[in-house]
mmCIF file with all atom_site columns, C-alpha atoms in Angstrom:
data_model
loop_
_atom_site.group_PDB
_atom_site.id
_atom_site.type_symbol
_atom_site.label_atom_id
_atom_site.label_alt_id
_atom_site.label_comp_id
_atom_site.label_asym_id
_atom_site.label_entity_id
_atom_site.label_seq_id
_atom_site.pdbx_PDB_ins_code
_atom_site.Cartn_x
_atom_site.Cartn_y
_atom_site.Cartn_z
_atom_site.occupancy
_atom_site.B_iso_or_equiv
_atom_site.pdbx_formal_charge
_atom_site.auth_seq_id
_atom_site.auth_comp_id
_atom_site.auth_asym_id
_atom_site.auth_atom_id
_atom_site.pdbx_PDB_model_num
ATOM 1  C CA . UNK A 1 1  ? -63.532 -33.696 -156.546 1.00 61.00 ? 369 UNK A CA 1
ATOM 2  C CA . UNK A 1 2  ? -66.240 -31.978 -154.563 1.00 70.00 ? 370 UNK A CA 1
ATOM 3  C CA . UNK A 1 3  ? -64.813 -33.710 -151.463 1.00 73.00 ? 371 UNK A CA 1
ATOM 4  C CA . UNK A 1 4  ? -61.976 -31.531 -152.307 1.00 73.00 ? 372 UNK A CA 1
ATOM 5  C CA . UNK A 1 5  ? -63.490 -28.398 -152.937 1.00 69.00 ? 373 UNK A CA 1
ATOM 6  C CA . UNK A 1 6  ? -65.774 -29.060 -149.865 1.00 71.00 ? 374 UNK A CA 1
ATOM 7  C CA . UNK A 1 7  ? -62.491 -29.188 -147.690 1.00 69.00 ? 375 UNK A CA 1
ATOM 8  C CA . UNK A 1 8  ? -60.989 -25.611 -149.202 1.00 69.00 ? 376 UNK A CA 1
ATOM 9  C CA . UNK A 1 9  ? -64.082 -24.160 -148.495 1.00 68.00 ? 377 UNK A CA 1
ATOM 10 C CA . UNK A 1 10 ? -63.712 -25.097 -144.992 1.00 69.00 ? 378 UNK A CA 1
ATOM 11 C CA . UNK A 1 11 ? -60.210 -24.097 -145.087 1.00 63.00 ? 379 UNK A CA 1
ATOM 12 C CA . UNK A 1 12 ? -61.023 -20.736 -146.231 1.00 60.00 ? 380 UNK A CA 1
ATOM 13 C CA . UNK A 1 13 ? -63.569 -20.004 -143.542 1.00 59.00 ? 381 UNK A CA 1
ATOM 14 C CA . UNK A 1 14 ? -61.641 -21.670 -140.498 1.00 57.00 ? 382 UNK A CA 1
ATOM 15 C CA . UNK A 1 15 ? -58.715 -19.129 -142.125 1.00 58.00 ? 383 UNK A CA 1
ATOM 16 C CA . UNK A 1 16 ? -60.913 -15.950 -141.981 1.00 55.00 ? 384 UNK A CA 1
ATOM 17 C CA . UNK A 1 17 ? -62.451 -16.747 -139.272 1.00 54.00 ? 385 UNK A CA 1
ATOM 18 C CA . UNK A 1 18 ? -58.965 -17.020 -137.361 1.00 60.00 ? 386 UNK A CA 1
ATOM 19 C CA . UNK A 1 19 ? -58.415 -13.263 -138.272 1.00 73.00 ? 387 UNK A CA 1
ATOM 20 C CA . UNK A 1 20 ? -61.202 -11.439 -136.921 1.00 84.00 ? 388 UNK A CA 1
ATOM 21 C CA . UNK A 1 21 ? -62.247 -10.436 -133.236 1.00 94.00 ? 389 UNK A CA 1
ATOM 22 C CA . UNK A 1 22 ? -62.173 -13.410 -130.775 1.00 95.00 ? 390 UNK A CA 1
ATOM 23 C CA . UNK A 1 23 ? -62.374 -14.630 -127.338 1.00 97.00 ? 391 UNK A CA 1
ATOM 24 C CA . UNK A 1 24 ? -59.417 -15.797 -125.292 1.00 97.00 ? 392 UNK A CA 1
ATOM 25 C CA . UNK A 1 25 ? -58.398 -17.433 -121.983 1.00 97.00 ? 393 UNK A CA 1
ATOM 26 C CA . UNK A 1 26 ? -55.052 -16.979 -119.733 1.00 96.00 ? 394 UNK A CA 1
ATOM 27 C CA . UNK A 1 27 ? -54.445 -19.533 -117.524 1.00 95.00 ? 395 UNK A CA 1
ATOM 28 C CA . UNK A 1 28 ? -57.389 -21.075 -117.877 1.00 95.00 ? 396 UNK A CA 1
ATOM 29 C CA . UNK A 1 29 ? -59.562 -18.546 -117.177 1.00 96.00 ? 397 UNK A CA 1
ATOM 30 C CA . UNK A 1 30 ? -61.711 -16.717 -119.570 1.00 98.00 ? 398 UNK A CA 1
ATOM 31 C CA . UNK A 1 31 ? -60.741 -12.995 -120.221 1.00 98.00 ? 399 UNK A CA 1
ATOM 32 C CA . UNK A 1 32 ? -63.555 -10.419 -119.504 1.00 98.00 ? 400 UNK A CA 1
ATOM 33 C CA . UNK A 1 33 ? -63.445 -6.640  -120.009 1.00 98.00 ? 401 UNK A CA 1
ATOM 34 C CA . UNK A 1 34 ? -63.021 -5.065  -116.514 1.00 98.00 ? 402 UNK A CA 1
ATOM 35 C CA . UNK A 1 35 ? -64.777 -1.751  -117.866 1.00 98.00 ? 403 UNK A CA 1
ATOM 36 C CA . UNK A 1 36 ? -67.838 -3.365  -120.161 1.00 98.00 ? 404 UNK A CA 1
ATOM 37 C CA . UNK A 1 37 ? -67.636 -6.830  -119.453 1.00 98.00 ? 405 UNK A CA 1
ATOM 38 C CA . UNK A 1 38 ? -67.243 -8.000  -123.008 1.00 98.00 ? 406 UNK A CA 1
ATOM 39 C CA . UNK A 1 39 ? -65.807 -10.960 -124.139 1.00 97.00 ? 407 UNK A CA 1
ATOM 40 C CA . UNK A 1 40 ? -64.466 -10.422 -127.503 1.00 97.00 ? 408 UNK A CA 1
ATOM 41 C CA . UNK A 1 41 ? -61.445 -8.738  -128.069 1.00 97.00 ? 409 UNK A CA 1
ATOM 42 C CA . UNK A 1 42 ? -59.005 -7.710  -130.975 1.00 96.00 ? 410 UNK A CA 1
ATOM 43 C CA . UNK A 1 43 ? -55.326 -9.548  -130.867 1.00 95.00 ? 411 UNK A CA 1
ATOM 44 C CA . UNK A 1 44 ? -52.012 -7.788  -131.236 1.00 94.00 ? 412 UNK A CA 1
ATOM 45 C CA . UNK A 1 45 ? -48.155 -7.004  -130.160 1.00 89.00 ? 413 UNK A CA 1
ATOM 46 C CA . UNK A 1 46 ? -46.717 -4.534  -128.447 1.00 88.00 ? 414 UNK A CA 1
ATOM 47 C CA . UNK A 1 47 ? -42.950 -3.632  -127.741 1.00 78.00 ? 415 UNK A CA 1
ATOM 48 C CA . UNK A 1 48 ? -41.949 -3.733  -123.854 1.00 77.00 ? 416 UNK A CA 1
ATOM 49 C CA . UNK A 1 49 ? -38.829 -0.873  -124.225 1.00 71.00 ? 417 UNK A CA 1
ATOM 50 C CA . UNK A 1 50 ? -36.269 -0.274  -122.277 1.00 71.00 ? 418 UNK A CA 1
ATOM 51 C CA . UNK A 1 51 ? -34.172 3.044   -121.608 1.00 74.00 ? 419 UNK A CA 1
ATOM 52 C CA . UNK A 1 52 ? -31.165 1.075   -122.506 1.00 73.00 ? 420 UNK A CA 1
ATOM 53 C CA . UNK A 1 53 ? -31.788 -0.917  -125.297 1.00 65.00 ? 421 UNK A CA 1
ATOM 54 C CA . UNK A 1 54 ? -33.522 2.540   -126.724 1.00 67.00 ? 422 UNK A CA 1
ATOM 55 C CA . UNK A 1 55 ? -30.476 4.741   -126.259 1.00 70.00 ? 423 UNK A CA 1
ATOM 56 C CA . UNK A 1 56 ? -28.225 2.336   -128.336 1.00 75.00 ? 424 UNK A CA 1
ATOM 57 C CA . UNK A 1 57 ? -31.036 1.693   -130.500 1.00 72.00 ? 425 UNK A CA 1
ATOM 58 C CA . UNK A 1 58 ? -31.350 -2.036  -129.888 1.00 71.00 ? 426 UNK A CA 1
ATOM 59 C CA . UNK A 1 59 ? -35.254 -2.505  -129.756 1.00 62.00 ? 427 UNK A CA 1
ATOM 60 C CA . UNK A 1 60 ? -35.579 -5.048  -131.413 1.00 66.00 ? 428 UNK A CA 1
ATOM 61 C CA . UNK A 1 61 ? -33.275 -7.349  -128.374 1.00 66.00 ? 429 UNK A CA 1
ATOM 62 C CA . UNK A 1 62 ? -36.828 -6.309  -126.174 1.00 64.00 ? 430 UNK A CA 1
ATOM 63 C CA . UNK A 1 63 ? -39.530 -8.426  -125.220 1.00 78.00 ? 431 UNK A CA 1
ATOM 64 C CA . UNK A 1 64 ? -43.180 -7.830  -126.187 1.00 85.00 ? 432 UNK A CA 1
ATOM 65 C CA . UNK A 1 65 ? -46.502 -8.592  -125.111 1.00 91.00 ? 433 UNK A CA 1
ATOM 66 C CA . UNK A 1 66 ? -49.379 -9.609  -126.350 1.00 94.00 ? 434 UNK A CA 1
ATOM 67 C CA . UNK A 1 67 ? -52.416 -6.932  -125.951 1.00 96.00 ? 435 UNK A CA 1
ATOM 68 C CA . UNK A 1 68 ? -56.114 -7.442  -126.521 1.00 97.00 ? 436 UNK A CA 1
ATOM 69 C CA . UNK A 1 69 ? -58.575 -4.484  -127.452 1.00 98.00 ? 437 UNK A CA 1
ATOM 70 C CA . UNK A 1 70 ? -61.926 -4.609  -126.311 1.00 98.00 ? 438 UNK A CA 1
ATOM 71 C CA . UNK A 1 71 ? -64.189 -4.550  -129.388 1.00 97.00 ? 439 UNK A CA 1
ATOM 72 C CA . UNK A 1 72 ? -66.411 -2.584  -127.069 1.00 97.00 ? 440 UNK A CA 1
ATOM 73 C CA . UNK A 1 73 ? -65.016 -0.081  -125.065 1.00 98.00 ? 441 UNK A CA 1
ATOM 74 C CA . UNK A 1 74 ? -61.511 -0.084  -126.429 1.00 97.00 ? 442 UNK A CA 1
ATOM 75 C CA . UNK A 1 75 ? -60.078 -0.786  -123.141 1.00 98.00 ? 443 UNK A CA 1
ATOM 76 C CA . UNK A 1 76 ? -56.357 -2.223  -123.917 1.00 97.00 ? 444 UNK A CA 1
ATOM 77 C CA . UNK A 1 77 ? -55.319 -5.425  -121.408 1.00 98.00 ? 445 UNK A CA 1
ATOM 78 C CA . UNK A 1 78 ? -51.850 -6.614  -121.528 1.00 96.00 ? 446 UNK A CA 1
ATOM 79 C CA . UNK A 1 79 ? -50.428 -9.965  -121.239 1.00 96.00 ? 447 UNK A CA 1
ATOM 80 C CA . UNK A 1 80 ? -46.643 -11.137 -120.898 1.00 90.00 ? 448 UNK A CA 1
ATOM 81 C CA . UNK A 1 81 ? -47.455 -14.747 -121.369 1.00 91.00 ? 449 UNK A CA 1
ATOM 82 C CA . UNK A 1 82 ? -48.988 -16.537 -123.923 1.00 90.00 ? 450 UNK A CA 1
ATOM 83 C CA . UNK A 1 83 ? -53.116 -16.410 -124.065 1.00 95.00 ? 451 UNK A CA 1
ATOM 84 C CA . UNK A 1 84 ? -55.414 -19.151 -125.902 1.00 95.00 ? 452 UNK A CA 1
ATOM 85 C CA . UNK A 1 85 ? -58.535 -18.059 -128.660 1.00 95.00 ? 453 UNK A CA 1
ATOM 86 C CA . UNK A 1 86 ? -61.360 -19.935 -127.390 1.00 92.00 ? 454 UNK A CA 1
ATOM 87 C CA . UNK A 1 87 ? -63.287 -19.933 -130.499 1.00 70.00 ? 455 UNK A CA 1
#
C-alpha cells in the first residue's frame, strides 16, 4: 500500500511540476531570451488570424502558434512548430 501511495505522490509532483515555468528546445537547440538571456519561460497559444477568415468570422479554421514568455523580462518569442520542455 505505501508502494502505492509512494507512486501518487510522485504523480502529483511530476503533474505540478509540468504546469509551471520551464525550459524548452526547438530543433534541438536550447531557447534563450535574446533580451535577458534567461532560460525559463512561460508556455501558451496564440491565434495566427487572417483578414479573411476574420471577416466571415471563421477563426477558429486558423492556425496558431505556440508562444513562450520570458519569466524575466517578459519578452514574447513565437514558434510555428512544435517546441520540447527540457525539464
Amino acid at each position: 500500500m505505501s508502494d502505492f501511495l509512494e507512486g501518487i505522490k510522485r504523480g502529483a509532483k511530476a503533474f505540478k511540476s509540468s504546469l509551471g515555468p520551464s525550459r524548452y528546445e526547438a530543433a534541438n537547440i536550447k531557447i534563450v531570451c535574446p533580451h535577458c538571456q534567461n532560460d525559463i519561460f512561460e508556455e501558451g497559444s496564440a491565434q495566427l488570424n487572417t483578414a479573411g477568415a476574420s471577416f466571415l468570422n471563421l477563426d477558429w479554421l486558423n492556425k496558431s502558434a505556440i508562444i513562450l514568455v520570458c519569466t524575466r523580462c517578459g519578452l514574447i518569442q513565437w514558434f510555428g512548430k512544435s517546441i520540447q520542455k527540457i525539464d
